[in-house]
Coordinates of C-alpha atoms in Angstrom, one line a residue:
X1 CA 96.0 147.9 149.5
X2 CA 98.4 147.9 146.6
X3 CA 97.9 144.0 146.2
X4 CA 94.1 144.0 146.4
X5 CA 94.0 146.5 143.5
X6 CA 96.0 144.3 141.9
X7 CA 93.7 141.4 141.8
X8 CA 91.0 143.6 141.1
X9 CA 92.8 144.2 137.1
X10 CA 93.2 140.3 137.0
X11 CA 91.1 139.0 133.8
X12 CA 87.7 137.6 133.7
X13 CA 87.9 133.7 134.6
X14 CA 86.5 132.8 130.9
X15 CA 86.9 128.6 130.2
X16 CA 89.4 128.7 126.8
X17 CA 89.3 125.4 124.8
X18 CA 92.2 123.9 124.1
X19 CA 94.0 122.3 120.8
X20 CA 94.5 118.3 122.1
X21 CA 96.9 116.1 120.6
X22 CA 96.2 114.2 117.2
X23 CA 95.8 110.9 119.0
X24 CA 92.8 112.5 121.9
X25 CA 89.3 113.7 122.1
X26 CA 87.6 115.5 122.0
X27 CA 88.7 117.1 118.5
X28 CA 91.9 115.2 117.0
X29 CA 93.3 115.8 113.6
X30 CA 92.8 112.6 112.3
X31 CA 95.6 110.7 111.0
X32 CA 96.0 109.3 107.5
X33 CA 96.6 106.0 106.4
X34 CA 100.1 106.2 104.1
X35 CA 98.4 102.9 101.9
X36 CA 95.2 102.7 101.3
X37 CA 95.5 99.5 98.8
X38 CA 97.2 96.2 99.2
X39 CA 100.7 96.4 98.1
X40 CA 100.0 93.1 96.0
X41 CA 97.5 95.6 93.7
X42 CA 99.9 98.1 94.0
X43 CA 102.3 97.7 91.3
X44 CA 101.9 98.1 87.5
X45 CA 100.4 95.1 85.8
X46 CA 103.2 94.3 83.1
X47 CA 102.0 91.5 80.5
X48 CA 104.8 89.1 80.0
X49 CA 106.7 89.4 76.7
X50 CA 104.6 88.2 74.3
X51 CA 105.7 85.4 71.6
X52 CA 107.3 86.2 67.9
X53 CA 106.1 84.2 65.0
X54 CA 109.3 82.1 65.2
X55 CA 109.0 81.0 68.8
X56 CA 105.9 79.8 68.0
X57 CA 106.0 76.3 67.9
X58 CA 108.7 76.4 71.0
X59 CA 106.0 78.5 73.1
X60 CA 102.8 77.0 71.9
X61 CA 101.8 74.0 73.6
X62 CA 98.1 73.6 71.9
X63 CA 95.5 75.3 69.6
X64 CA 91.8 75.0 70.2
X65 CA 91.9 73.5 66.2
X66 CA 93.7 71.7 64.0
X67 CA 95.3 74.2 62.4
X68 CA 99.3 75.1 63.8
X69 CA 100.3 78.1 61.7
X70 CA 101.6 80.0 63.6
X71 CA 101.0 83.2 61.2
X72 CA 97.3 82.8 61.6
X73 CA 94.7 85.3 61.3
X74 CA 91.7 85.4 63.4
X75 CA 89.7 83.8 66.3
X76 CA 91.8 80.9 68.1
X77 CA 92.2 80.1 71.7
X78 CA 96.0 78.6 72.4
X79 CA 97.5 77.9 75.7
X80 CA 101.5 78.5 76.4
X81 CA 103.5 76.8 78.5
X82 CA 103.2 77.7 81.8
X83 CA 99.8 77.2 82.0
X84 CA 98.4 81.3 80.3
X85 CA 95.9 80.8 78.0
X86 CA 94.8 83.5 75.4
X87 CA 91.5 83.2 74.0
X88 CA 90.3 85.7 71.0
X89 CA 91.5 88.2 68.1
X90 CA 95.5 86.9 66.3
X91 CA 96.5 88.8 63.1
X92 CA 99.7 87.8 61.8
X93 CA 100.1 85.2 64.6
X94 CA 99.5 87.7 66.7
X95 CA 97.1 88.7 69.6
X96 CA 95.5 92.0 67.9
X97 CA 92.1 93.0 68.5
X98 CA 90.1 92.1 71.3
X99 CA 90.6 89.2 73.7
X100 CA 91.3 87.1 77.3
X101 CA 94.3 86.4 78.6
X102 CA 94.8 84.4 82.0
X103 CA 98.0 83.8 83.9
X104 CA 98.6 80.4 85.7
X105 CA 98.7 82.0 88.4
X106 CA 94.6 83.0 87.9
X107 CA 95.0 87.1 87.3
X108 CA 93.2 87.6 83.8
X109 CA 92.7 90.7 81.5
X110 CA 89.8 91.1 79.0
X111 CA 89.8 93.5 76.2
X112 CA 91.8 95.2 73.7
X113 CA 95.3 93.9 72.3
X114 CA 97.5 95.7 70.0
X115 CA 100.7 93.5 68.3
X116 CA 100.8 91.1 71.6
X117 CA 100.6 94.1 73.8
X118 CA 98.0 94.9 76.3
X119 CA 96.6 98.3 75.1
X120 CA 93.6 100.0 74.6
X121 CA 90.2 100.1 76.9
X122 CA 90.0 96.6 79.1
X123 CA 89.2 94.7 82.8
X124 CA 92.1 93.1 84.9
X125 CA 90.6 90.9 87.2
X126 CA 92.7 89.2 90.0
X127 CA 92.1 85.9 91.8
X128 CA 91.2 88.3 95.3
X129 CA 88.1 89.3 93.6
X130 CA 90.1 93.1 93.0
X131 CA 88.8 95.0 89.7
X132 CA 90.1 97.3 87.2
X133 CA 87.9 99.1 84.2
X134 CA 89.6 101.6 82.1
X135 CA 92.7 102.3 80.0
X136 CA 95.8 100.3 79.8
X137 CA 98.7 101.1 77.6
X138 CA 101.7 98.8 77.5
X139 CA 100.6 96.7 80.0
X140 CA 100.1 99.3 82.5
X141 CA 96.8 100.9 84.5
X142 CA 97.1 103.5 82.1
X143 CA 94.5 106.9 81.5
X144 CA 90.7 106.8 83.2
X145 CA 89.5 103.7 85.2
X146 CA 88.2 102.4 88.2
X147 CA 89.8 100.1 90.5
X148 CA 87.7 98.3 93.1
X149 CA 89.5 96.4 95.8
X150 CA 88.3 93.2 97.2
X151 CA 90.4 93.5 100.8
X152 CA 88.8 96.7 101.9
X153 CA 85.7 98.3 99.9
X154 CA 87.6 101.1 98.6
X155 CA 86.8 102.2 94.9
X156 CA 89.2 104.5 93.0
X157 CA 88.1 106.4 90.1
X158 CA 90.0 108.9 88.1
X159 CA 93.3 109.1 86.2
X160 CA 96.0 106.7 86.3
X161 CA 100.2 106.7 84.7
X162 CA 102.0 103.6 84.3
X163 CA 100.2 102.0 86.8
X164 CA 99.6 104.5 89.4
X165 CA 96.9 106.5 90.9
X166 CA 98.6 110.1 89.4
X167 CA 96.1 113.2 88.3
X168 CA 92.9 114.0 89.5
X169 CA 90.9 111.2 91.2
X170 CA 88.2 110.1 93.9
X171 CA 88.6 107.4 96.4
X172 CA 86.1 106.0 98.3
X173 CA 87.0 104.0 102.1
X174 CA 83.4 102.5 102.6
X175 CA 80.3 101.5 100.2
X176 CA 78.3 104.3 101.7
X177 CA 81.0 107.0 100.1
X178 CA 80.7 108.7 103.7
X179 CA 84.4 108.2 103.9
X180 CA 86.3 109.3 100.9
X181 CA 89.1 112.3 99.2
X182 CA 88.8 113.8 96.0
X183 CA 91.6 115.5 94.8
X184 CA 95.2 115.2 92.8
X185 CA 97.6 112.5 92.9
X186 CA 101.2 111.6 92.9
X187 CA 102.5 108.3 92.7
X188 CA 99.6 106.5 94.2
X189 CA 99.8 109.3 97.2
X190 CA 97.2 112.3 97.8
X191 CA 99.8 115.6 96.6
X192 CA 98.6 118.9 95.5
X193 CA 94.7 119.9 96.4
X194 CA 92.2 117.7 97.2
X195 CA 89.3 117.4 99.7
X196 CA 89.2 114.6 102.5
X197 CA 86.0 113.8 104.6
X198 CA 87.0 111.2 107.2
X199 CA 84.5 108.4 108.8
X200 CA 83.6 110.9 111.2
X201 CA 82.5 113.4 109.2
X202 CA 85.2 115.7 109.5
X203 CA 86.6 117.3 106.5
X204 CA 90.0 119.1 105.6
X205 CA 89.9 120.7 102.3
X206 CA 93.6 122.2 101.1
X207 CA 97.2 121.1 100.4
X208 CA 98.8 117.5 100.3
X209 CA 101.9 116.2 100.7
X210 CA 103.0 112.6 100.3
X211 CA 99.3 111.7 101.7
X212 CA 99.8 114.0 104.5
X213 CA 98.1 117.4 105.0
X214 CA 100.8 119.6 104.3
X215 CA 100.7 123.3 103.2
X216 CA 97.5 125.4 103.1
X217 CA 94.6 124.4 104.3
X218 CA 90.8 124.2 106.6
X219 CA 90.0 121.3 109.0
X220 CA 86.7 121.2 110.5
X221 CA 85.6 118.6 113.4
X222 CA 82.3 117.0 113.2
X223 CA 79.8 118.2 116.0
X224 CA 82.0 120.0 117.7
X225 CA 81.9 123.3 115.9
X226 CA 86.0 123.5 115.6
X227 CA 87.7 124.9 112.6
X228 CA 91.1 125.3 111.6
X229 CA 92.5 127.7 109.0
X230 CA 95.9 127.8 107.9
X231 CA 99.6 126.2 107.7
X232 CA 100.4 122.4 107.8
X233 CA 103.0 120.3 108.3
X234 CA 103.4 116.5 107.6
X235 CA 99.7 116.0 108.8
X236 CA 99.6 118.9 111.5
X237 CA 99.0 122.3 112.3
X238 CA 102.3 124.0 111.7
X239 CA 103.2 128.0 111.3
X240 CA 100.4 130.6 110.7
X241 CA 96.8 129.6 111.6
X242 CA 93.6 130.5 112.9
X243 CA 91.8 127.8 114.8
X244 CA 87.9 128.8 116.2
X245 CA 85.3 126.9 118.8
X246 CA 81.8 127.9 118.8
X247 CA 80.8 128.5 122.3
X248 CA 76.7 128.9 121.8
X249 CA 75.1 128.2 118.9
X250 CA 71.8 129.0 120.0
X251 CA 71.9 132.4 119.2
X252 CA 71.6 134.4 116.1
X253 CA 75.3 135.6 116.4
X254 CA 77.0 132.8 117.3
X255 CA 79.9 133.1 119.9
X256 CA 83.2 131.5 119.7
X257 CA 86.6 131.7 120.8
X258 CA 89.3 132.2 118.3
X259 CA 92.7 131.9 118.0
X260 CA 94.9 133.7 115.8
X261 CA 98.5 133.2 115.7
X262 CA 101.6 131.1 115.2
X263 CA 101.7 127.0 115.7
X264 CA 104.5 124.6 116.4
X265 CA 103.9 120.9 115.8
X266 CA 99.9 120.9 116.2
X267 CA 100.1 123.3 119.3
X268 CA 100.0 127.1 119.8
X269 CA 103.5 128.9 120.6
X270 CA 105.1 132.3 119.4
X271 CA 102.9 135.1 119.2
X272 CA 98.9 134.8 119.1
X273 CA 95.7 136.4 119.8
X274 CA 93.0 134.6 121.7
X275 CA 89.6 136.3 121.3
X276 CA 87.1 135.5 124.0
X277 CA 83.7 134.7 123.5
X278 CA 82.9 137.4 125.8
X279 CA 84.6 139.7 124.1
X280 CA 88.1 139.4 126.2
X281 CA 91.1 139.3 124.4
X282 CA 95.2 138.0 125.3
X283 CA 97.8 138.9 123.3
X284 CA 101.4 137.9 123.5
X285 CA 103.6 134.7 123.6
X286 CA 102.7 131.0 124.0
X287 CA 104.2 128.5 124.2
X288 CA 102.8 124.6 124.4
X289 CA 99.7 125.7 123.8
X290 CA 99.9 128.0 127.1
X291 CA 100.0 131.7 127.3
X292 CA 104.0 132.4 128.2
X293 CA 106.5 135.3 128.1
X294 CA 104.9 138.8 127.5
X295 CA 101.7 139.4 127.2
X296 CA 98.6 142.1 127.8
X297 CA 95.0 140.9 128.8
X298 CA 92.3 143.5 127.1
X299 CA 88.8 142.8 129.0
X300 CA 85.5 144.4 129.8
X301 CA 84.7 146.0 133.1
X302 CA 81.2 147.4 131.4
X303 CA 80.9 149.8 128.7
X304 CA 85.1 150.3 128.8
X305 CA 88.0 148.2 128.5
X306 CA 90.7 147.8 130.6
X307 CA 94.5 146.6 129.6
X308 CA 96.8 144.8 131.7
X309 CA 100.5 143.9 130.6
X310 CA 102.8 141.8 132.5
X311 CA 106.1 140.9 131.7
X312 CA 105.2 136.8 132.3
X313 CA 101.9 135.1 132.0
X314 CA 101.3 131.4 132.3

């Protein structure tokens, strides 16, 4: 008798979704790539040291004229040794205004130069087909511009320090822009907030850390409904968090289960409450995404509820 009114208080079989690995389906958190540009486009662009008026005829292996002063002002084209030839603006015998310059090695820039430096508004071009529009300042990818890779179709467009992706910026992964973060930047690396949709259509708006999700913020999963609210760790779900699946859509109230709680490396574990669709509710411990330890079941038996606690529950 006492055990059949037992399993009369046991809790409604209701099916509870569960939080899968990053790597599985049907809902991962999707990893992100730690470089998302060659590492040959990667580094700051630094034009070599530019010639001095009395190195001139040591450096200088031709003009495009006759004339070989060296303190010249104006419109000349003169290759070096080593092959780099500068085409455009000299003053004083030296590159100033606006101009080409192509390494040997076929990289070339195109635009402003200020006392043999590259500075100003210009385009690098390198022999992969890669492009860069925008400011330069010693040398270096420097202010706004927009670099377009050749290796991948990726486009990045924002603000850019000695060479770096660092400030506010937009990257783009495909030509059709369905793939792409807009956000801030450290260092070539997504840190700080910024907003991610991935080729799948899912989208984490929040915190970044060293291109990782990492802090606070939402992930929501393409066509599946599933949302995630809260902590992050190094690219997954990590302390305090609320995580949702809609159930039936079809209605005008939706119903979902939720969970609300504490997370340990992507899974639940501590202390949580899981709301049913059907208007159940657990709370207590978890652990591995389990229920575990104490807990107390709170489920409808008609117009009442009923609560069960139990000193384990797995």
């Amino acid at each position: 008798m006492g055990a059949k009114s037992k399993a009369s208080k046991e809790p409604p079989k209701v099916k509870e979704e569960e939080i899968v690995a990053e790597s599985e389906e049907p809902a991962p958190v999707e990893q992100e790539a730690v470089e998302e540009v060659p590492s040959a486009v990667t580094p700051p662009i630094i034009l070599e040291t530019p010639i001095e008026a009395h190195l001139a005829q040591i450096v200088i292996e031709s003009f495009g004229d006759e004339e070989k002063d060296p303190l010249f002002t104006g419109e000349r084209t003169v290759k070096y040794h080593g092959g780099h030839v500068y085409t455009g603006e000299f003053e004083d015998g030296k590159m100033h205004g606006e101009g080409e310059y192509t390494w040997a090695h076929g990289l070339k820039y195109k635009g402003d130069f200020e006392n043999n430096v590259v500075s100003g508004m210009g385009t690098y071009m390198w022999p992969d087909g890669s492009v860069y529009k925008g400011d330069v300042e010693n040398g270096f990818r420097h202010g706004k511009g927009t670099f377009y890779c050749a290796d991948n179709p990726s486009i990045y467009s924002g603000e850019w320090v000695h060479g770096k992706r660092t400030g506010s910026g937009k990257i783009c992964y495909d030509k059709d822009e369905l793939s792409y973060y807009i956000g801030d930047w450290v260092d070539n690396k997504k840190c700080g907030r910024g907003f991610r949709q991935y080729p799948s259509g899912s989208t984490y708006e929040g915190e970044w850390f060293e291109n990782l999700r990492h802090g606070q913020g939402t992930m929501r999963w393409a066509g599946t409904g599933e949302c995630y609210t809260g902590q992050w760790n190094m690219g997954i779900q990590h302390g305090e968090g609320t995580q949702t699946w809609m159930v039936d859509t079809s209605s005008q109230l939706p119903l979902k289960n939720e969970y609300k709680g504490q997370w340990v490396d992507g899974k639940r574990e501590g202390l949580g409450v899981f709301s049913y669709a059907s208007g159940a509710r657990y709370e207590g411990e978890w652990k591995d995404n389990a229920k575990h330890g104490y807990g107390k079941f709170f489920f409808k038996d008609g117009p009442s509820s009923q609560v069960i606690s139990r000193t384990t529950v797995s």
